[in-house]
Short mmCIF file of C-alpha atoms and ligand atoms in Angstrom, two decimals:
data_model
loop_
_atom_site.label_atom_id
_atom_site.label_comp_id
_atom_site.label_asym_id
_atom_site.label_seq_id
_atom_site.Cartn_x
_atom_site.Cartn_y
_atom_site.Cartn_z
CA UNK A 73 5.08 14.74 34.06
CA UNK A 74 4.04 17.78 31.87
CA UNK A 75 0.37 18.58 32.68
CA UNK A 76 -1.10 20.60 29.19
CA UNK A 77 -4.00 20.34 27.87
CA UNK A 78 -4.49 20.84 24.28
CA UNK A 79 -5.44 24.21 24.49
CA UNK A 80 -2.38 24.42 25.44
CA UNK A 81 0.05 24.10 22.48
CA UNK A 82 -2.54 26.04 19.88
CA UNK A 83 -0.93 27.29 17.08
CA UNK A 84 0.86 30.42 17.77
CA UNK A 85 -0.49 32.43 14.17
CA UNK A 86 -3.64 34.17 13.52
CA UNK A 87 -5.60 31.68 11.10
CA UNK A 88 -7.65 32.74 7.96
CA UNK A 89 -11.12 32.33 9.01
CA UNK A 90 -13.16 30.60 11.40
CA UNK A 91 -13.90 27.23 9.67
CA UNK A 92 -13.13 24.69 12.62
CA UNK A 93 -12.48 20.87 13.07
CA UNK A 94 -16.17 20.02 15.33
CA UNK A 95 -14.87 16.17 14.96
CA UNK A 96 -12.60 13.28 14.37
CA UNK A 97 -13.55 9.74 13.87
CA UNK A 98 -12.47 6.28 12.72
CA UNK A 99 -14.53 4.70 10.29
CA UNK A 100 -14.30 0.35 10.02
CA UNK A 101 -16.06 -1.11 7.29
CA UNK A 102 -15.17 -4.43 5.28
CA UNK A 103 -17.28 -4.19 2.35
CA UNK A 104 -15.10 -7.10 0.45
CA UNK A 105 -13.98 -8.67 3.40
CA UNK A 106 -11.13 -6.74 4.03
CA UNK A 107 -11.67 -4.27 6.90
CA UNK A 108 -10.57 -1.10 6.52
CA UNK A 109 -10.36 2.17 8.33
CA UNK A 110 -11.03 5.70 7.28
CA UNK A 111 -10.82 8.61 9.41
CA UNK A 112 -13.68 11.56 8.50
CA UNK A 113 -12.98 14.76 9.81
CA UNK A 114 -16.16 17.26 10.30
CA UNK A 115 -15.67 20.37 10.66
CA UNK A 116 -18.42 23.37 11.84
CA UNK A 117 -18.74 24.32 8.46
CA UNK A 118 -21.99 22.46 7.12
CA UNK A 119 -21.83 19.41 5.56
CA UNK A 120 -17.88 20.01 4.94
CA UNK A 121 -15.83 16.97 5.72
CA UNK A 122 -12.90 14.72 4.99
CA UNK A 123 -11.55 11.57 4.76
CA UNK A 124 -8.37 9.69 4.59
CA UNK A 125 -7.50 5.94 4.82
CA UNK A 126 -5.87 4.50 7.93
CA UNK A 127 -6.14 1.14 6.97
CA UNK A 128 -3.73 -1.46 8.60
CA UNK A 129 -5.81 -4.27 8.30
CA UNK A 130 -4.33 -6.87 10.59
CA UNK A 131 -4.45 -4.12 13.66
CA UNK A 132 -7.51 -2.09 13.21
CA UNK A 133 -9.02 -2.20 16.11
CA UNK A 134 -5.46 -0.77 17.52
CA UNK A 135 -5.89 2.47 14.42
CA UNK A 136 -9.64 3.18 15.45
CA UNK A 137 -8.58 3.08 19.10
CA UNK A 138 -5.64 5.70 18.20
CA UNK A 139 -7.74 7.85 16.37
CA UNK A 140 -10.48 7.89 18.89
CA UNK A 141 -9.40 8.28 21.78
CA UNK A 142 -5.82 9.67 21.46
CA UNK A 143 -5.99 12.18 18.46
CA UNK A 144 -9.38 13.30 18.21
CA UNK A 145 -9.59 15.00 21.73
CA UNK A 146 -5.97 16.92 19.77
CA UNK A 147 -7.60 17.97 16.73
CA UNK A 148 -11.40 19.42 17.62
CA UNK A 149 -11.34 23.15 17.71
CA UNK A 150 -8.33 23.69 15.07
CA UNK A 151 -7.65 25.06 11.79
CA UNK A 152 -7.90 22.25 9.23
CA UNK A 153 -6.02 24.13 7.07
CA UNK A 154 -2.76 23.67 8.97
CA UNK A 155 -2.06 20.43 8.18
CA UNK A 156 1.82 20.20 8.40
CA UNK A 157 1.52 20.87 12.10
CA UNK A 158 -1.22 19.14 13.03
CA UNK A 159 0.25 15.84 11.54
CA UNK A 160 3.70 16.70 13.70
CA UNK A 161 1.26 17.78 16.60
CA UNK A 162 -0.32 14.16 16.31
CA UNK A 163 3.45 12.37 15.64
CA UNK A 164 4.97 14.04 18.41
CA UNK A 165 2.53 14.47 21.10
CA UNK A 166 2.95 10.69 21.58
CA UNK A 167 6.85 11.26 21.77
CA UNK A 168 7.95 7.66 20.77
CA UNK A 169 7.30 8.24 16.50
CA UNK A 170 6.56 5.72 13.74
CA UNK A 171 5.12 2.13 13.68
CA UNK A 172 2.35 1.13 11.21
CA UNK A 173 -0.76 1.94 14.30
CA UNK A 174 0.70 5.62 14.57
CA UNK A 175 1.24 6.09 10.83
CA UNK A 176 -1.91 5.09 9.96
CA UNK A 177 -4.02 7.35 12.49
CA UNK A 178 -1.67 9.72 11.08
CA UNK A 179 -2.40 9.07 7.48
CA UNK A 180 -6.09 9.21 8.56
CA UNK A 181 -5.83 12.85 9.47
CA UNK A 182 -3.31 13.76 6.77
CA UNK A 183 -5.68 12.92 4.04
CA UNK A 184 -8.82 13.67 5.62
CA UNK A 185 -7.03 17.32 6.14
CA UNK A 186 -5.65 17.24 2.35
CA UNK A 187 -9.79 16.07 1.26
CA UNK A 188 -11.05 19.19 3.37
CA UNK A 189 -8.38 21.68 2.11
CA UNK A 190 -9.35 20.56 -1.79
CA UNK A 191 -12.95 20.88 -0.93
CA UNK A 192 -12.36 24.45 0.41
CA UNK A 193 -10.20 25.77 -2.26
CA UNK A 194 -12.94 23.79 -4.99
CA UNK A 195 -9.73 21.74 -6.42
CA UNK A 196 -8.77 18.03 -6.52
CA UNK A 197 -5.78 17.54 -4.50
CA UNK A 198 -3.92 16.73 -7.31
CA UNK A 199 -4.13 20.14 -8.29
CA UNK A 200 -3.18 21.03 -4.96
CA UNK A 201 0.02 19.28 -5.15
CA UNK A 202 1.10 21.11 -8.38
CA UNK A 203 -1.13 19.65 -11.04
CA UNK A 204 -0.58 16.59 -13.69
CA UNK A 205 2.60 15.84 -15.02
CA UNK A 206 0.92 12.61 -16.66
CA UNK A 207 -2.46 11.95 -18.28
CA UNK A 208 -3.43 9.18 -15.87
CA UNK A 209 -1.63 6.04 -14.26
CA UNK A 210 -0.92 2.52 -15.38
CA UNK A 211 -1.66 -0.09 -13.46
CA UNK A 212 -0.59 -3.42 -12.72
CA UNK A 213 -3.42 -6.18 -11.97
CA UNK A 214 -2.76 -9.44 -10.59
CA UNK A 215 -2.62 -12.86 -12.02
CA UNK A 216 -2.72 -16.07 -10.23
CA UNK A 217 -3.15 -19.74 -10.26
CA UNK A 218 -3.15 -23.06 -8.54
CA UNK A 219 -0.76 -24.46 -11.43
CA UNK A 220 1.33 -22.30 -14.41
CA UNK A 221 -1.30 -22.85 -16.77
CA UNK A 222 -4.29 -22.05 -14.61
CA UNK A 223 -2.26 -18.35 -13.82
CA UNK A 224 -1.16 -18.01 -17.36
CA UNK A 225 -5.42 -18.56 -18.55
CA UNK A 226 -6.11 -15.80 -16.13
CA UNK A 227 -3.36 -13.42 -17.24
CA UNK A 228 -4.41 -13.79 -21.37
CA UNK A 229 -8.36 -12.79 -20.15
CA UNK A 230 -6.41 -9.82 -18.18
CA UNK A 231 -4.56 -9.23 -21.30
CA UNK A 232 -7.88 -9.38 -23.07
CA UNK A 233 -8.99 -6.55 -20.86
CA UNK A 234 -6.57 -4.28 -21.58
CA UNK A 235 -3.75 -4.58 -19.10
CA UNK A 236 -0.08 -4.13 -20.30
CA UNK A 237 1.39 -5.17 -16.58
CA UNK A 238 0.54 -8.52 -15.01
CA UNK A 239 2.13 -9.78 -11.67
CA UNK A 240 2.37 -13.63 -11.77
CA UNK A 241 1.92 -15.56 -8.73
CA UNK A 242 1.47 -19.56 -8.50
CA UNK A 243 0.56 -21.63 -5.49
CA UNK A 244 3.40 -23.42 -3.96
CA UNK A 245 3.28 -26.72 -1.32
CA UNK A 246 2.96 -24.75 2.05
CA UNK A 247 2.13 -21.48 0.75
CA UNK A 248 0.16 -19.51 -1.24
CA UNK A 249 0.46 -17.30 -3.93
CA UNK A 250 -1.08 -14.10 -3.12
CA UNK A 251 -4.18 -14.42 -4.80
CA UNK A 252 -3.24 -18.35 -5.39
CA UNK A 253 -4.68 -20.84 -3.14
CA UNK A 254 -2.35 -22.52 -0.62
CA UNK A 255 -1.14 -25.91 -2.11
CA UNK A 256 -1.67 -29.14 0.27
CA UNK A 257 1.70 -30.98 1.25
CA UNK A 258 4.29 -32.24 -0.68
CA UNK A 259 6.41 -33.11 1.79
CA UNK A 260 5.48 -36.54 3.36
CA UNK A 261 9.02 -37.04 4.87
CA UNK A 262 9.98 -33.90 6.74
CA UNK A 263 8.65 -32.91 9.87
CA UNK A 264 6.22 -30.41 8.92
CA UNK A 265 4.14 -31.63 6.32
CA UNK A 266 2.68 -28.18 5.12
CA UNK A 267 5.56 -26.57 4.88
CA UNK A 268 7.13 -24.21 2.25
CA UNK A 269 10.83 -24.57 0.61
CA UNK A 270 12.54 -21.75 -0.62
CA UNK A 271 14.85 -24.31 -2.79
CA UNK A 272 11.94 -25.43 -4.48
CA UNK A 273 10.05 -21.89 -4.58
CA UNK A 274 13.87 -20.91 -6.55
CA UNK A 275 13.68 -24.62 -8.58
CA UNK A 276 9.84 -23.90 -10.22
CA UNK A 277 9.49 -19.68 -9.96
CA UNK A 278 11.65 -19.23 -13.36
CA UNK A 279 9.55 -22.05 -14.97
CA UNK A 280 6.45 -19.80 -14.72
CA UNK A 281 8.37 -17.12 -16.01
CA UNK A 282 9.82 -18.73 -19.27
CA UNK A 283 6.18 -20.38 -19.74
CA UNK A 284 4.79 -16.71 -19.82
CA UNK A 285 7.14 -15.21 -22.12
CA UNK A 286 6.24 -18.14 -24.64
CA UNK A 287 2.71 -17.89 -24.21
CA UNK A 288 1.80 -14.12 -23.77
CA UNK A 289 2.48 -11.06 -26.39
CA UNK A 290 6.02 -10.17 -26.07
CA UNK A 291 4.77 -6.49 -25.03
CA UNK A 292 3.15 -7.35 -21.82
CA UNK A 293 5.52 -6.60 -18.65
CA UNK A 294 5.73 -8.95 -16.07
CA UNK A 295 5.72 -8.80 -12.34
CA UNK A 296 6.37 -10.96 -9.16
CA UNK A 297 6.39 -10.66 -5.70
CA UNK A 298 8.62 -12.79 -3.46
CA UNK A 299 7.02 -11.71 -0.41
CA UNK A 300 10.38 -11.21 1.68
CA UNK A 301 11.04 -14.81 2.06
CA UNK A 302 14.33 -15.06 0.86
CA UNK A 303 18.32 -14.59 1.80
CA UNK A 304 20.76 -12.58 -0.04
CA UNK A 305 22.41 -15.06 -1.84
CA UNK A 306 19.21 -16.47 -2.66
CA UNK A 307 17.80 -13.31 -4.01
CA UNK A 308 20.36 -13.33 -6.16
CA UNK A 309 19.98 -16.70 -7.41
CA UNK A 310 16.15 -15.93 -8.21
CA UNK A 311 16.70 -12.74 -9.89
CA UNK A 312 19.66 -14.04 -12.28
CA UNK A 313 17.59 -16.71 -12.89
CA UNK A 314 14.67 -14.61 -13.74
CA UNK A 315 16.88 -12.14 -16.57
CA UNK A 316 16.02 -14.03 -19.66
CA UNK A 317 12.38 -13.29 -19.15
CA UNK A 318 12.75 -9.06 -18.79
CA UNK A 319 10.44 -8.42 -15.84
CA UNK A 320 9.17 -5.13 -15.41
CA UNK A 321 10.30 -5.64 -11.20
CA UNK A 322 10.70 -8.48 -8.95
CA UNK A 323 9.59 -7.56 -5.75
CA UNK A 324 10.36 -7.90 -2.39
CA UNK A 325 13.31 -10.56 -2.52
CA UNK A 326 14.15 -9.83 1.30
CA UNK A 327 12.77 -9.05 4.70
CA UNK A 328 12.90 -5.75 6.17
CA UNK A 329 15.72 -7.01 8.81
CA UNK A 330 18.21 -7.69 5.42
CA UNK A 331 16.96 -4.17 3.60
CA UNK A 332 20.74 -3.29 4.06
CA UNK A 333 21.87 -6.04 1.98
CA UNK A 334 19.76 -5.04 -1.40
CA UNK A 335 22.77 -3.08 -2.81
CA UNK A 336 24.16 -6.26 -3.14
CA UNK A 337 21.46 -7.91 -4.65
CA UNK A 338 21.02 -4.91 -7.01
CA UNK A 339 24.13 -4.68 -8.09
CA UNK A 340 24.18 -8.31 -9.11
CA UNK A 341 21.58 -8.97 -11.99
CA UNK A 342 19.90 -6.29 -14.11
CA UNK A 343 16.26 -7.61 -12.58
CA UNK A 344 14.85 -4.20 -11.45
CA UNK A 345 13.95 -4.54 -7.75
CA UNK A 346 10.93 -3.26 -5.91
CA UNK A 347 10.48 -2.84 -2.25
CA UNK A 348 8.66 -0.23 0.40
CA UNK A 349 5.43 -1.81 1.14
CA UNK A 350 6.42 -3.33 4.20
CA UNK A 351 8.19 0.80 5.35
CA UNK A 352 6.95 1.96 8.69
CA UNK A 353 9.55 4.57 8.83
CA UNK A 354 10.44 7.46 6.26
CA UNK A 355 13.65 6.87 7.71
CA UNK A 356 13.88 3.50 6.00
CA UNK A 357 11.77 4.71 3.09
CA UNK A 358 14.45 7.70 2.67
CA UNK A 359 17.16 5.10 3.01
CA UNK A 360 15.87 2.86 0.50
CA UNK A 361 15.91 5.16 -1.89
CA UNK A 362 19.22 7.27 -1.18
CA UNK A 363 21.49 4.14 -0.51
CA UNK A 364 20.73 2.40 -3.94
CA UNK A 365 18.63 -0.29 -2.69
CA UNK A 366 15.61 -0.18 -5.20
CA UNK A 367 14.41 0.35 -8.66
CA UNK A 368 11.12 1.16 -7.36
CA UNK A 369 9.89 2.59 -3.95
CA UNK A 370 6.39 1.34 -3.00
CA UNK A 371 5.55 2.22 0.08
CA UNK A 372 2.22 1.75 2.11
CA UNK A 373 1.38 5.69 1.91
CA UNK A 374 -0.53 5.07 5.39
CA UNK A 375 2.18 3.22 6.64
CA UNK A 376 4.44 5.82 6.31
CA UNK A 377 2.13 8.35 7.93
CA UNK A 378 -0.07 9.77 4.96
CA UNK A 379 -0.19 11.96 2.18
CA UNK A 380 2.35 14.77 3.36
CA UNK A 381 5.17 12.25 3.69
CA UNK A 382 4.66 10.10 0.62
CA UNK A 383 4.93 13.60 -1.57
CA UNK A 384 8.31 14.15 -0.23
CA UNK A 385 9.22 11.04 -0.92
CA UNK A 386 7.89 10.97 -4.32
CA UNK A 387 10.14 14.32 -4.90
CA UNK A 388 13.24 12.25 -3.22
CA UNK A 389 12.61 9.47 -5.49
CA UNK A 390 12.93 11.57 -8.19
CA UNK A 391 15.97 13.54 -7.49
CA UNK A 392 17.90 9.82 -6.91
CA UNK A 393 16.53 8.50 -10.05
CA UNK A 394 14.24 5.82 -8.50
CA UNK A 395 10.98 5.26 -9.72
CA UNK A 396 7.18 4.84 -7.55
CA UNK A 397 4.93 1.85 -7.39
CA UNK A 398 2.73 2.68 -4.34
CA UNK A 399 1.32 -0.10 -3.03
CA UNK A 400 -2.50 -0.61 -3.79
CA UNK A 401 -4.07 -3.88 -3.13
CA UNK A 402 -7.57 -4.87 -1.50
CA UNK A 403 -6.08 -3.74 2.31
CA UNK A 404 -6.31 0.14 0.79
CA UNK A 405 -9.16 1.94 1.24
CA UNK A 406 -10.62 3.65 -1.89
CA UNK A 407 -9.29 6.95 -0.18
CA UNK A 408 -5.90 5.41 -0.16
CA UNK A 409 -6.40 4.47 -3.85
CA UNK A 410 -7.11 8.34 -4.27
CA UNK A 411 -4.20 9.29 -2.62
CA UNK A 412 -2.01 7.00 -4.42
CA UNK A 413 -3.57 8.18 -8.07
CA UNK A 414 -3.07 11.86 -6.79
CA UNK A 415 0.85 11.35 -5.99
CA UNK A 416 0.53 9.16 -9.14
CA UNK A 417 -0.07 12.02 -12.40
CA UNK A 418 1.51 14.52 -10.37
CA UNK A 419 4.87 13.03 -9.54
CA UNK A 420 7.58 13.04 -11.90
CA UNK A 421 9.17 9.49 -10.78
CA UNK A 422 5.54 7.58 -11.06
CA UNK A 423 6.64 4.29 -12.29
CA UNK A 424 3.86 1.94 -11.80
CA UNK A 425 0.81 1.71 -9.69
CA UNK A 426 -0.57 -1.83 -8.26
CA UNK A 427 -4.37 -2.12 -9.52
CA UNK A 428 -7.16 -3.07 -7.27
CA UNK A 429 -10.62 -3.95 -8.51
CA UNK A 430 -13.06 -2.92 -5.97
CA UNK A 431 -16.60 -4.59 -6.02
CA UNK A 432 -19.75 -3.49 -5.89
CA UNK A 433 -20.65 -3.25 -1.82
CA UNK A 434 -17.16 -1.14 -1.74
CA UNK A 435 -18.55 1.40 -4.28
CA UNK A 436 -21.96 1.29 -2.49
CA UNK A 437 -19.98 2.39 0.92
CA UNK A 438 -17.52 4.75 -1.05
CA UNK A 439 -19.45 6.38 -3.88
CA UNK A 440 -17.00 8.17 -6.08
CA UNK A 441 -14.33 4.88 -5.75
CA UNK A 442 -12.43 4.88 -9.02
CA UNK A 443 -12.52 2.88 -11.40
CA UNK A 444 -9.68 1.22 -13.79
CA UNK A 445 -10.00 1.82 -17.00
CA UNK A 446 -7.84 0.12 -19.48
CA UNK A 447 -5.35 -0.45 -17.35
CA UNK A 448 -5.36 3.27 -16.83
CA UNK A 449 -6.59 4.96 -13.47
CA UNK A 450 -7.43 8.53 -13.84
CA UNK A 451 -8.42 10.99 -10.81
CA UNK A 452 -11.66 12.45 -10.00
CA UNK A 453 -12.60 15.67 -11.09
CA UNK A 454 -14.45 16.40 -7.75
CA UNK A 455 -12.85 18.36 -5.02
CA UNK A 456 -10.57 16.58 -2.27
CA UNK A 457 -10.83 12.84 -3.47
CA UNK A 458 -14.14 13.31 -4.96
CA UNK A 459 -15.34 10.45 -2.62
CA UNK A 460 -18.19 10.40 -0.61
CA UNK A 461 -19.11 7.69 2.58
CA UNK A 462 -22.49 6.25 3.05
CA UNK A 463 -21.94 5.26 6.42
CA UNK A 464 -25.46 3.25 6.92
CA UNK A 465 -24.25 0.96 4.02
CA UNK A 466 -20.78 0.75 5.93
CA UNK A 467 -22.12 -0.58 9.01
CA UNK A 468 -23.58 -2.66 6.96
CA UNK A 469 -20.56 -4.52 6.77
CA UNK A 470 -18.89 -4.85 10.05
CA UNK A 471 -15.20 -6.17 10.35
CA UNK A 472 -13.75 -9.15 12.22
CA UNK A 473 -11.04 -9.23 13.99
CA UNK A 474 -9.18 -12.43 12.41
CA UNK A 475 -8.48 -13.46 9.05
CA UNK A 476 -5.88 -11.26 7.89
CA UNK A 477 -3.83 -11.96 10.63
CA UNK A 478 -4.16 -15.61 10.49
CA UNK A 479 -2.94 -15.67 6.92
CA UNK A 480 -0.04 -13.20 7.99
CA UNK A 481 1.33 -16.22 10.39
CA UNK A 482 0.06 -19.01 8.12
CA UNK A 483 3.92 -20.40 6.28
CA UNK A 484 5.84 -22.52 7.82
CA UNK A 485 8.98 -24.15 6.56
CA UNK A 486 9.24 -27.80 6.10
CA UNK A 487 11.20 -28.10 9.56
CA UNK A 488 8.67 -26.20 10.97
CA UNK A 489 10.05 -22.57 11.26
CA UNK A 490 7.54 -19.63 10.96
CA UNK A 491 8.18 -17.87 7.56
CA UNK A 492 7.71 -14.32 6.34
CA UNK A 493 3.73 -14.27 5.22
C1 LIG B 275 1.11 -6.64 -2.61
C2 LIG B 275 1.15 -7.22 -1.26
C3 LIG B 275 -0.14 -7.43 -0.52
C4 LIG B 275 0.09 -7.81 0.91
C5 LIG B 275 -1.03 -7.35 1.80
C6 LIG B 275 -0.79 -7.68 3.26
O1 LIG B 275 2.17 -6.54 -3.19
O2 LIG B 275 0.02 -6.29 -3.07
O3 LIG B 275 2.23 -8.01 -1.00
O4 LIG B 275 -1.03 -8.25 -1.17
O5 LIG B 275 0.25 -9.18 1.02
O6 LIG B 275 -1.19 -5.99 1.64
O7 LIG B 275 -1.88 -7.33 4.05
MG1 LIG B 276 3.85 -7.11 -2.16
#
């Protein structure tokens, strides 16, 4: 068994100056319900510190534990300006690599690192990463709703607003739809009574669609996410069924397990696919987008390990002609929703970014949380993310450990079977 200590592997180069890391923590705070975790880096510099989102929502007690006991005793007494190698130092010092607890301690540092290295040189890290190549971002928002008129009521006040993207979800017998609530049985004769059917889901999901296109402007794009409940073949059938109603992408059509099959699916209807939120790997991120399996790549940027990662990806994605869609709802921190808008105006293949309105406690813990505008997200001026942490107001809101989870295991077929969430 090797015996080092961290002093041990130091960086073999003369650094800059003597600006230090003096600590690492995880931060858990669930200021709408959803806990998240943020890593803040100190360093002995005073009052300069980072942070960067390591939320995995259904496992954070698993992240905090990672980042507190395993990487923190790593990281105090380094350069924060190295970041490349201290992000390999924390991947590979555990040997076995990737998995959504080790990517997002990872991602914690990463971004905490990229917050303290914009703070230092006085720049958003935007700038760092080259500087705009857009204005700002457009979002999508989400629209739901027990039945297709209740969802399509919500999406004409979101149209209202100002939104030009809409995702479309409605509640179906056994399941819910993301924002819709889960719809009591239907199914009085089969053996699970609350259970979902992916024949039905495929009978009433183009219905909403064809009721949308009649009853919203003919500009607004249209989303929907399938949640990787489906096969192949039935992909297929739901995304050929979908064409007359031109949806901006239809996301997530199948588990992870059948990612090598989405060629397939691609290749048969013009529906532009999106998948990557669900990557815990850049090897299946990289895969995705180099073996023609997606329109749009939209990866979990803490999933995949952070900041550092996601940019190279972003570059990839460009180079193959695929666009980004980074996934953004509620189980991002505001950090992560920083991160995402950075990557956002200053990567060439943005496509889309997924819109999440954060209320007020979350801008109480987070001050400097952005704000959607329009439908348009724009970056903060500030240096690093430009957002702060009031950490008395976030222990104001302490996190549970159940919830998330529960609804992660909470479909069941109509024969009983667990489902995909
Ligand atoms: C999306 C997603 C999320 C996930 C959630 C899981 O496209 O926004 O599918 O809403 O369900 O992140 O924790
Ligand atoms: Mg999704």
């Amino acid at each position: 068994m090797p015996q080092e200590t961290p002093a041990t592997f130091a960086q073999p180069w003369p650094v800059r100056d003597d600006v230090r890391i003096r600590a690492v923590k995880a931060i858990v705070t669930a200021p709408q319900g959803i806990p998240l975790v943020v890593v803040r880096i100190d360093t002995t510099e005073p009052g300069l510190y980072g942070l960067g989102c390591a939320t995995f929502t259904q496992r954070w007690k698993a992240v905090q534990t990672f980042v507190d006991e395993h990487l923190a005793r790593l990281l105090v007494g380094r350069y924060p300006g190295d970041i490349g190698d201290l992000t390999r130092l924390a991947g590979f010092s555990g040997y076995w690599r990737g998995g959504p607890v080790t990517n997002n301690a990872i991602s914690g540092i990463d971004q905490a690192l990229w917050d303290i290295a914009g703070k230092r040189a006085g720049m958003p890290v935007y700038e760092l990463l080259g500087g705009k190549v857009r204005a700002a971002a457009d979002t999508y928002i989400h629209a739901s709703g027990i039945t297709i008129e209740q969802c399509l009521e919500h999406a004409k006040e979101l149209v209202a607003q100002g939104w030009r993207h809409i995702r479309l979800q409605v509640s179906t017998p056994g399941g819910g739809g993301y924002g819709a609530p889960r719809l009591a049985t239907l199914y009085p004769d089969s053996p699970y009574h609350n259970g979902w059917s992916a024949r039905d889901y495929l009978r009433t999901t183009p219905d909403l669609f064809a009721a949308a296109r009649q009853s919203l402007p003919d500009n607004i794009e249209l989303l929907h996410d399938t949640h990787s409940r489906l096969t192949p073949k039935e992909a297929v059938l739901l995304a050929r069924a979908l064409e007359p109603y031109r949806l901006f992408f239809l996301e997530d059509v199948l588990a992870p397990e059948h990612w090598d099959r989405l060629p397939e699916v691609r290749a048969a209807s013009p529906v532009p696919l999106a998948v990557g939120e669900l990557t815990t790997s850049m090897g299946d991120a990289v895969r995705l987008v180099r073996d023609g399996g997606v329109d749009f790549i939209r990866s979990h940027v803490s999933d995949i390990g952070g900041l550092t990662p996601a940019r190279k990806l972003a570059d990839l994605a460009e180079l193959c002609g695929v666009k980004t869609a980074w996934h953004g709802p509620g189980d991002t921190s505001p950090i992560g929703a920083a991160a995402n808008v950075a990557l956002d105006v200053s990567s060439v293949a943005f496509g889309i970014q997924e819109g999440h309105l954060y209320n007020d406690a979350t801008h109480e813990v987070f001050p400097g949380t952005l704000r959607i505008k329009d439908g348009w997200l724009t970056p903060n001026e500030a240096p690093g993310w430009g957002i702060e942490i009031d950490e008395a107001a976030a222990a104001r809101y302490p996190a549970q450990l159940s919830g998330h989870d529960e609804w992660a295991a909470g479909v069941r077929r109509i024969d009983g079977a667990l489902e995909a969430p």
